[in-house]
mmCIF file of N, CA, C and O in Angstrom:
data_model
loop_
_atom_site.group_PDB
_atom_site.id
_atom_site.type_symbol
_atom_site.label_atom_id
_atom_site.label_comp_id
_atom_site.label_asym_id
_atom_site.label_seq_id
_atom_site.Cartn_x
_atom_site.Cartn_y
_atom_site.Cartn_z
ATOM 1 N N MET S 6 61.433 121.209 6.366
ATOM 2 C CA MET S 6 61.562 122.648 6.233
ATOM 3 C C MET S 6 60.195 123.292 6.482
ATOM 4 O O MET S 6 59.182 122.808 6.023
ATOM 5 N N ALA S 7 60.196 124.406 7.189
ATOM 6 C CA ALA S 7 58.971 125.162 7.448
ATOM 7 C C ALA S 7 58.856 126.302 6.438
ATOM 8 O O ALA S 7 59.858 126.808 5.926
ATOM 9 N N TYR S 8 57.628 126.689 6.155
ATOM 10 C CA TYR S 8 57.360 127.781 5.214
ATOM 11 C C TYR S 8 56.496 128.844 5.878
ATOM 12 O O TYR S 8 55.605 128.537 6.668
ATOM 13 N N GLY S 9 56.788 130.094 5.538
ATOM 14 C CA GLY S 9 55.929 131.204 5.927
ATOM 15 C C GLY S 9 55.040 131.530 4.736
ATOM 16 O O GLY S 9 55.506 131.559 3.597
ATOM 17 N N VAL S 10 53.770 131.736 4.995
ATOM 18 C CA VAL S 10 52.815 131.965 3.914
ATOM 19 C C VAL S 10 51.978 133.205 4.221
ATOM 20 O O VAL S 10 51.399 133.327 5.305
ATOM 21 N N GLU S 11 51.933 134.126 3.267
ATOM 22 C CA GLU S 11 51.092 135.319 3.374
ATOM 23 C C GLU S 11 49.846 135.088 2.522
ATOM 24 O O GLU S 11 49.945 134.703 1.360
ATOM 25 N N VAL S 12 48.678 135.309 3.121
ATOM 26 C CA VAL S 12 47.423 135.082 2.411
ATOM 27 C C VAL S 12 46.525 136.309 2.517
ATOM 28 O O VAL S 12 46.692 137.144 3.405
ATOM 29 N N THR S 13 45.584 136.415 1.603
ATOM 30 C CA THR S 13 44.513 137.403 1.694
ATOM 31 C C THR S 13 43.230 136.635 1.987
ATOM 32 O O THR S 13 42.929 135.651 1.310
ATOM 33 N N ALA S 14 42.523 137.074 3.013
ATOM 34 C CA ALA S 14 41.311 136.378 3.420
ATOM 35 C C ALA S 14 40.232 137.388 3.791
ATOM 36 O O ALA S 14 40.532 138.543 4.111
ATOM 37 N N THR S 15 38.995 136.948 3.744
ATOM 38 C CA THR S 15 37.879 137.780 4.187
ATOM 39 C C THR S 15 37.141 137.064 5.315
ATOM 40 O O THR S 15 37.075 135.832 5.344
ATOM 41 N N VAL S 16 36.633 137.847 6.232
ATOM 42 C CA VAL S 16 35.824 137.328 7.325
ATOM 43 C C VAL S 16 34.492 138.057 7.270
ATOM 44 O O VAL S 16 34.449 139.284 7.170
ATOM 45 N N GLN S 17 33.413 137.307 7.316
ATOM 46 C CA GLN S 17 32.086 137.924 7.359
ATOM 47 C C GLN S 17 31.528 137.777 8.769
ATOM 48 O O GLN S 17 31.712 136.738 9.412
ATOM 49 N N TYR S 18 30.857 138.835 9.230
ATOM 50 C CA TYR S 18 30.242 138.840 10.552
ATOM 51 C C TYR S 18 28.759 139.152 10.419
ATOM 52 O O TYR S 18 28.346 139.893 9.520
ATOM 53 N N TRP S 19 27.962 138.615 11.323
ATOM 54 C CA TRP S 19 26.572 139.011 11.487
ATOM 55 C C TRP S 19 26.557 139.889 12.730
ATOM 56 O O TRP S 19 26.944 139.442 13.819
ATOM 57 N N CYS S 20 26.177 141.164 12.560
ATOM 58 C CA CYS S 20 26.227 142.134 13.647
ATOM 59 C C CYS S 20 24.818 142.617 13.970
ATOM 60 O O CYS S 20 24.051 142.937 13.062
ATOM 61 N N ILE S 21 24.510 142.686 15.251
ATOM 62 C CA ILE S 21 23.220 143.209 15.698
ATOM 63 C C ILE S 21 23.495 144.526 16.412
ATOM 64 O O ILE S 21 24.209 144.555 17.429
ATOM 65 N N LEU S 22 22.939 145.605 15.869
ATOM 66 C CA LEU S 22 23.150 146.915 16.487
ATOM 67 C C LEU S 22 22.329 147.039 17.761
ATOM 68 O O LEU S 22 21.202 146.543 17.851
ATOM 69 N N SER S 23 22.895 147.735 18.729
ATOM 70 C CA SER S 23 22.164 148.010 19.968
ATOM 71 C C SER S 23 20.980 148.913 19.651
ATOM 72 O O SER S 23 20.912 149.540 18.578
ATOM 73 N N ASP S 24 20.045 149.000 20.593
ATOM 74 C CA ASP S 24 18.897 149.900 20.411
ATOM 75 C C ASP S 24 19.369 151.333 20.220
ATOM 76 O O ASP S 24 18.856 152.058 19.367
ATOM 77 N N GLU S 25 20.361 151.743 21.013
ATOM 78 C CA GLU S 25 20.886 153.106 20.920
ATOM 79 C C GLU S 25 21.503 153.364 19.546
ATOM 80 O O GLU S 25 21.253 154.393 18.925
ATOM 81 N N ASP S 26 22.318 152.426 19.060
ATOM 82 C CA ASP S 26 22.945 152.597 17.753
ATOM 83 C C ASP S 26 21.904 152.543 16.634
ATOM 84 O O ASP S 26 22.008 153.279 15.650
ATOM 85 N N SER S 27 20.892 151.713 16.790
ATOM 86 C CA SER S 27 19.817 151.641 15.793
ATOM 87 C C SER S 27 19.063 152.969 15.713
ATOM 88 O O SER S 27 18.683 153.412 14.623
ATOM 89 N N GLU S 28 18.862 153.608 16.863
ATOM 90 C CA GLU S 28 18.213 154.922 16.881
ATOM 91 C C GLU S 28 19.063 155.950 16.146
ATOM 92 O O GLU S 28 18.537 156.808 15.439
ATOM 93 N N LYS S 29 20.386 155.873 16.305
ATOM 94 C CA LYS S 29 21.274 156.790 15.596
ATOM 95 C C LYS S 29 21.164 156.595 14.085
ATOM 96 O O LYS S 29 21.204 157.559 13.318
ATOM 97 N N VAL S 30 21.019 155.353 13.659
ATOM 98 C CA VAL S 30 20.838 155.070 12.233
ATOM 99 C C VAL S 30 19.517 155.673 11.748
ATOM 100 O O VAL S 30 19.474 156.328 10.700
ATOM 101 N N ASP S 31 18.458 155.484 12.514
ATOM 102 C CA ASP S 31 17.149 156.054 12.147
ATOM 103 C C ASP S 31 17.232 157.573 12.045
ATOM 104 O O ASP S 31 16.685 158.173 11.107
ATOM 105 N N GLU S 32 17.915 158.195 13.003
ATOM 106 C CA GLU S 32 18.065 159.657 12.992
ATOM 107 C C GLU S 32 18.848 160.108 11.764
ATOM 108 O O GLU S 32 18.494 161.098 11.119
ATOM 109 N N TYR S 33 19.905 159.390 11.447
ATOM 110 C CA TYR S 33 20.706 159.735 10.266
ATOM 111 C C TYR S 33 19.852 159.643 9.007
ATOM 112 O O TYR S 33 19.889 160.532 8.157
ATOM 113 N N MET S 34 19.089 158.573 8.882
ATOM 114 C CA MET S 34 18.232 158.383 7.702
ATOM 115 C C MET S 34 17.226 159.531 7.589
ATOM 116 O O MET S 34 16.998 160.053 6.499
ATOM 117 N N SER S 35 16.655 159.923 8.714
ATOM 118 C CA SER S 35 15.679 161.006 8.727
ATOM 119 C C SER S 35 16.333 162.353 8.408
ATOM 120 O O SER S 35 15.811 163.133 7.601
ATOM 121 N N ASP S 36 17.483 162.619 9.023
ATOM 122 C CA ASP S 36 18.178 163.890 8.823
ATOM 123 C C ASP S 36 18.733 164.047 7.412
ATOM 124 O O ASP S 36 18.982 165.162 6.966
ATOM 125 N N HIS S 37 18.975 162.941 6.724
ATOM 126 C CA HIS S 37 19.559 162.973 5.380
ATOM 127 C C HIS S 37 18.601 162.433 4.322
ATOM 128 O O HIS S 37 19.028 161.949 3.272
ATOM 129 N N ALA S 38 17.308 162.547 4.585
ATOM 130 C CA ALA S 38 16.292 161.993 3.685
ATOM 131 C C ALA S 38 16.405 162.555 2.275
ATOM 132 O O ALA S 38 16.177 161.838 1.291
ATOM 133 N N GLU S 39 16.788 163.831 2.155
ATOM 134 C CA GLU S 39 16.900 164.443 0.829
ATOM 135 C C GLU S 39 18.020 163.817 0.003
ATOM 136 O O GLU S 39 17.988 163.852 -1.220
ATOM 137 N N GLU S 40 19.007 163.230 0.676
ATOM 138 C CA GLU S 40 20.105 162.557 -0.023
ATOM 139 C C GLU S 40 19.755 161.102 -0.338
ATOM 140 O O GLU S 40 20.474 160.446 -1.087
ATOM 141 N N ASP S 41 18.673 160.598 0.256
ATOM 142 C CA ASP S 41 18.171 159.240 0.047
ATOM 143 C C ASP S 41 19.256 158.172 0.256
ATOM 144 O O ASP S 41 19.492 157.330 -0.617
ATOM 145 N N PRO S 42 19.929 158.198 1.435
ATOM 146 C CA PRO S 42 20.980 157.194 1.665
ATOM 147 C C PRO S 42 20.368 155.809 1.858
ATOM 148 O O PRO S 42 19.241 155.671 2.344
ATOM 149 N N THR S 43 21.114 154.792 1.461
ATOM 150 C CA THR S 43 20.686 153.435 1.777
ATOM 151 C C THR S 43 20.999 153.174 3.243
ATOM 152 O O THR S 43 21.798 153.896 3.865
ATOM 153 N N LEU S 44 20.401 152.145 3.782
ATOM 154 C CA LEU S 44 20.677 151.766 5.159
ATOM 155 C C LEU S 44 22.156 151.428 5.327
ATOM 156 O O LEU S 44 22.790 151.826 6.307
ATOM 157 N N GLU S 45 22.723 150.739 4.345
ATOM 158 C CA GLU S 45 24.142 150.387 4.394
ATOM 159 C C GLU S 45 25.029 151.635 4.387
ATOM 160 O O GLU S 45 26.038 151.691 5.105
ATOM 161 N N GLU S 46 24.667 152.635 3.582
ATOM 162 C CA GLU S 46 25.442 153.883 3.550
ATOM 163 C C GLU S 46 25.371 154.605 4.892
ATOM 164 O O GLU S 46 26.388 155.095 5.399
ATOM 165 N N ALA S 47 24.183 154.668 5.478
ATOM 166 C CA ALA S 47 24.014 155.338 6.767
ATOM 167 C C ALA S 47 24.852 154.654 7.843
ATOM 168 O O ALA S 47 25.564 155.314 8.610
ATOM 169 N N ILE S 48 24.790 153.340 7.891
ATOM 170 C CA ILE S 48 25.565 152.595 8.882
ATOM 171 C C ILE S 48 27.056 152.801 8.629
ATOM 172 O O ILE S 48 27.829 152.996 9.564
ATOM 173 N N GLY S 49 27.464 152.784 7.368
ATOM 174 C CA GLY S 49 28.871 152.995 7.032
ATOM 175 C C GLY S 49 29.381 154.350 7.484
ATOM 176 O O GLY S 49 30.493 154.460 8.015
ATOM 177 N N VAL S 50 28.595 155.389 7.276
ATOM 178 C CA VAL S 50 28.999 156.738 7.698
ATOM 179 C C VAL S 50 29.109 156.810 9.215
ATOM 180 O O VAL S 50 30.104 157.302 9.755
ATOM 181 N N LEU S 51 28.091 156.328 9.910
ATOM 182 C CA LEU S 51 28.098 156.399 11.370
ATOM 183 C C LEU S 51 29.229 155.562 11.966
ATOM 184 O O LEU S 51 29.898 155.990 12.917
ATOM 185 N N TYR S 52 29.477 154.395 11.406
ATOM 186 C CA TYR S 52 30.581 153.560 11.896
ATOM 187 C C TYR S 52 31.924 154.227 11.589
ATOM 188 O O TYR S 52 32.818 154.272 12.441
ATOM 189 N N GLY S 53 32.057 154.772 10.389
ATOM 190 C CA GLY S 53 33.283 155.452 9.995
ATOM 191 C C GLY S 53 33.593 156.658 10.864
ATOM 192 O O GLY S 53 34.758 156.988 11.093
ATOM 193 N N ASN S 54 32.545 157.311 11.355
ATOM 194 C CA ASN S 54 32.716 158.473 12.244
ATOM 195 C C ASN S 54 32.870 158.060 13.704
ATOM 196 O O ASN S 54 32.977 158.924 14.582
ATOM 197 N N GLY S 55 32.830 156.768 13.989
ATOM 198 C CA GLY S 55 32.973 156.295 15.362
ATOM 199 C C GLY S 55 31.748 156.513 16.218
ATOM 200 O O GLY S 55 31.838 156.507 17.441
ATOM 201 N N GLU S 56 30.582 156.705 15.582
ATOM 202 C CA GLU S 56 29.363 157.000 16.333
ATOM 203 C C GLU S 56 28.580 155.755 16.725
ATOM 204 O O GLU S 56 27.741 155.819 17.626
ATOM 205 N N ILE S 57 28.828 154.634 16.050
ATOM 206 C CA ILE S 57 28.185 153.369 16.405
ATOM 207 C C ILE S 57 29.244 152.273 16.407
ATOM 208 O O ILE S 57 30.310 152.424 15.834
ATOM 209 N N ASN S 58 28.919 151.155 17.051
ATOM 210 C CA ASN S 58 29.825 150.020 17.110
ATOM 211 C C ASN S 58 29.147 148.824 16.450
ATOM 212 O O ASN S 58 28.079 148.404 16.877
ATOM 213 N N LEU S 59 29.776 148.301 15.416
ATOM 214 C CA LEU S 59 29.205 147.149 14.717
ATOM 215 C C LEU S 59 29.441 145.831 15.445
ATOM 216 O O LEU S 59 28.683 144.888 15.279
ATOM 217 N N TYR S 60 30.486 145.756 16.251
ATOM 218 C CA TYR S 60 30.941 144.457 16.731
ATOM 219 C C TYR S 60 30.630 144.143 18.190
ATOM 220 O O TYR S 60 31.067 143.104 18.692
ATOM 221 N N ASP S 61 29.862 144.994 18.881
ATOM 222 C CA ASP S 61 29.510 144.703 20.272
ATOM 223 C C ASP S 61 28.754 143.383 20.375
ATOM 224 O O ASP S 61 28.964 142.608 21.300
ATOM 225 N N ASP S 62 27.848 143.137 19.451
ATOM 226 C CA ASP S 62 27.044 141.906 19.439
ATOM 227 C C ASP S 62 27.179 141.305 18.047
ATOM 228 O O ASP S 62 26.341 141.535 17.172
ATOM 229 N N SER S 63 28.283 140.575 17.820
ATOM 230 C CA SER S 63 28.543 140.037 16.482
ATOM 231 C C SER S 63 29.023 138.597 16.558
ATOM 232 O O SER S 63 29.559 138.156 17.573
ATOM 233 N N THR S 64 28.822 137.904 15.465
ATOM 234 C CA THR S 64 29.242 136.513 15.353
ATOM 235 C C THR S 64 29.933 136.322 14.011
ATOM 236 O O THR S 64 29.393 136.756 12.978
ATOM 237 N N GLU S 65 31.110 135.705 14.025
ATOM 238 C CA GLU S 65 31.768 135.389 12.760
ATOM 239 C C GLU S 65 30.915 134.353 12.047
ATOM 240 O O GLU S 65 30.586 133.310 12.599
ATOM 241 N N SER S 66 30.519 134.663 10.824
ATOM 242 C CA SER S 66 29.630 133.754 10.102
ATOM 243 C C SER S 66 30.312 133.020 8.956
ATOM 244 O O SER S 66 29.823 131.989 8.504
ATOM 245 N N ASP S 67 31.453 133.532 8.474
ATOM 246 C CA ASP S 67 32.145 132.865 7.379
ATOM 247 C C ASP S 67 33.578 133.375 7.295
ATOM 248 O O ASP S 67 33.850 134.523 7.628
ATOM 249 N N PHE S 68 34.460 132.530 6.838
ATOM 250 C CA PHE S 68 35.861 132.873 6.639
ATOM 251 C C PHE S 68 36.281 132.243 5.324
ATOM 252 O O PHE S 68 35.998 131.075 5.069
ATOM 253 N N LEU S 69 36.940 133.021 4.462
ATOM 254 C CA LEU S 69 37.328 132.520 3.155
ATOM 255 C C LEU S 69 38.723 133.006 2.800
ATOM 256 O O LEU S 69 38.988 134.213 2.828
ATOM 257 N N THR S 70 39.608 132.077 2.477
ATOM 258 C CA THR S 70 40.927 132.445 1.974
ATOM 259 C C THR S 70 40.773 132.799 0.506
ATOM 260 O O THR S 70 40.325 131.979 -0.297
ATOM 261 N N LYS S 71 41.120 134.042 0.159
ATOM 262 C CA LYS S 71 40.975 134.527 -1.213
ATOM 263 C C LYS S 71 42.153 134.151 -2.088
ATOM 264 O O LYS S 71 41.982 133.783 -3.240
ATOM 265 N N SER S 72 43.375 134.277 -1.543
ATOM 266 C CA SER S 72 44.552 133.989 -2.361
ATOM 267 C C SER S 72 45.761 133.702 -1.497
ATOM 268 O O SER S 72 45.846 134.130 -0.349
ATOM 269 N N ILE S 73 46.680 132.943 -2.069
ATOM 270 C CA ILE S 73 47.999 132.732 -1.463
ATOM 271 C C ILE S 73 48.902 133.752 -2.144
ATOM 272 O O ILE S 73 49.170 133.658 -3.335
ATOM 273 N N ASP S 74 49.349 134.757 -1.408
ATOM 274 C CA ASP S 74 50.044 135.886 -1.994
ATOM 275 C C ASP S 74 51.565 135.731 -2.027
ATOM 276 O O ASP S 74 52.222 136.254 -2.933
ATOM 277 N N ASN S 75 52.103 135.046 -1.038
ATOM 278 C CA ASN S 75 53.552 134.922 -0.958
ATOM 279 C C ASN S 75 53.872 133.717 -0.087
ATOM 280 O O ASN S 75 53.167 133.440 0.881
ATOM 281 N N ALA S 76 54.937 133.014 -0.441
ATOM 282 C CA ALA S 76 55.420 131.902 0.383
ATOM 283 C C ALA S 76 56.931 131.875 0.308
ATOM 284 O O ALA S 76 57.509 132.168 -0.747
ATOM 285 N N GLU S 77 57.558 131.538 1.431
ATOM 286 C CA GLU S 77 59.010 131.467 1.449
ATOM 287 C C GLU S 77 59.477 130.493 2.524
ATOM 288 O O GLU S 77 58.789 130.321 3.548
ATOM 289 N N PRO S 78 60.578 129.875 2.286
ATOM 290 C CA PRO S 78 61.135 128.973 3.301
ATOM 291 C C PRO S 78 61.600 129.785 4.507
ATOM 292 O O PRO S 78 62.071 130.907 4.367
ATOM 293 N N LEU S 79 61.426 129.223 5.681
ATOM 294 C CA LEU S 79 61.890 129.862 6.912
ATOM 295 C C LEU S 79 63.228 129.254 7.294
ATOM 296 O O LEU S 79 63.439 128.045 7.183
ATOM 297 N N ALA S 80 64.101 130.096 7.750
ATOM 298 C CA ALA S 80 65.446 129.620 8.125
ATOM 299 C C ALA S 80 65.409 128.892 9.431
ATOM 300 O O ALA S 80 64.617 129.036 10.264
#
């Protein structure tokens, strides 16, 4: 008998920003200095707004299955 299994997993990547995207991060940090954003916050905002790409130059560095959420026999 075969089983279908639903899992929750995380994948970690090592991403290298392009020079252009790195400049956008620097500009964001400078423009928002009064808010004192962390580098991670700045990158998160710019990525969330679609202004930079995290995955153009990236490598999967780790994969971890967090939990087995559901399993059922397949017909």
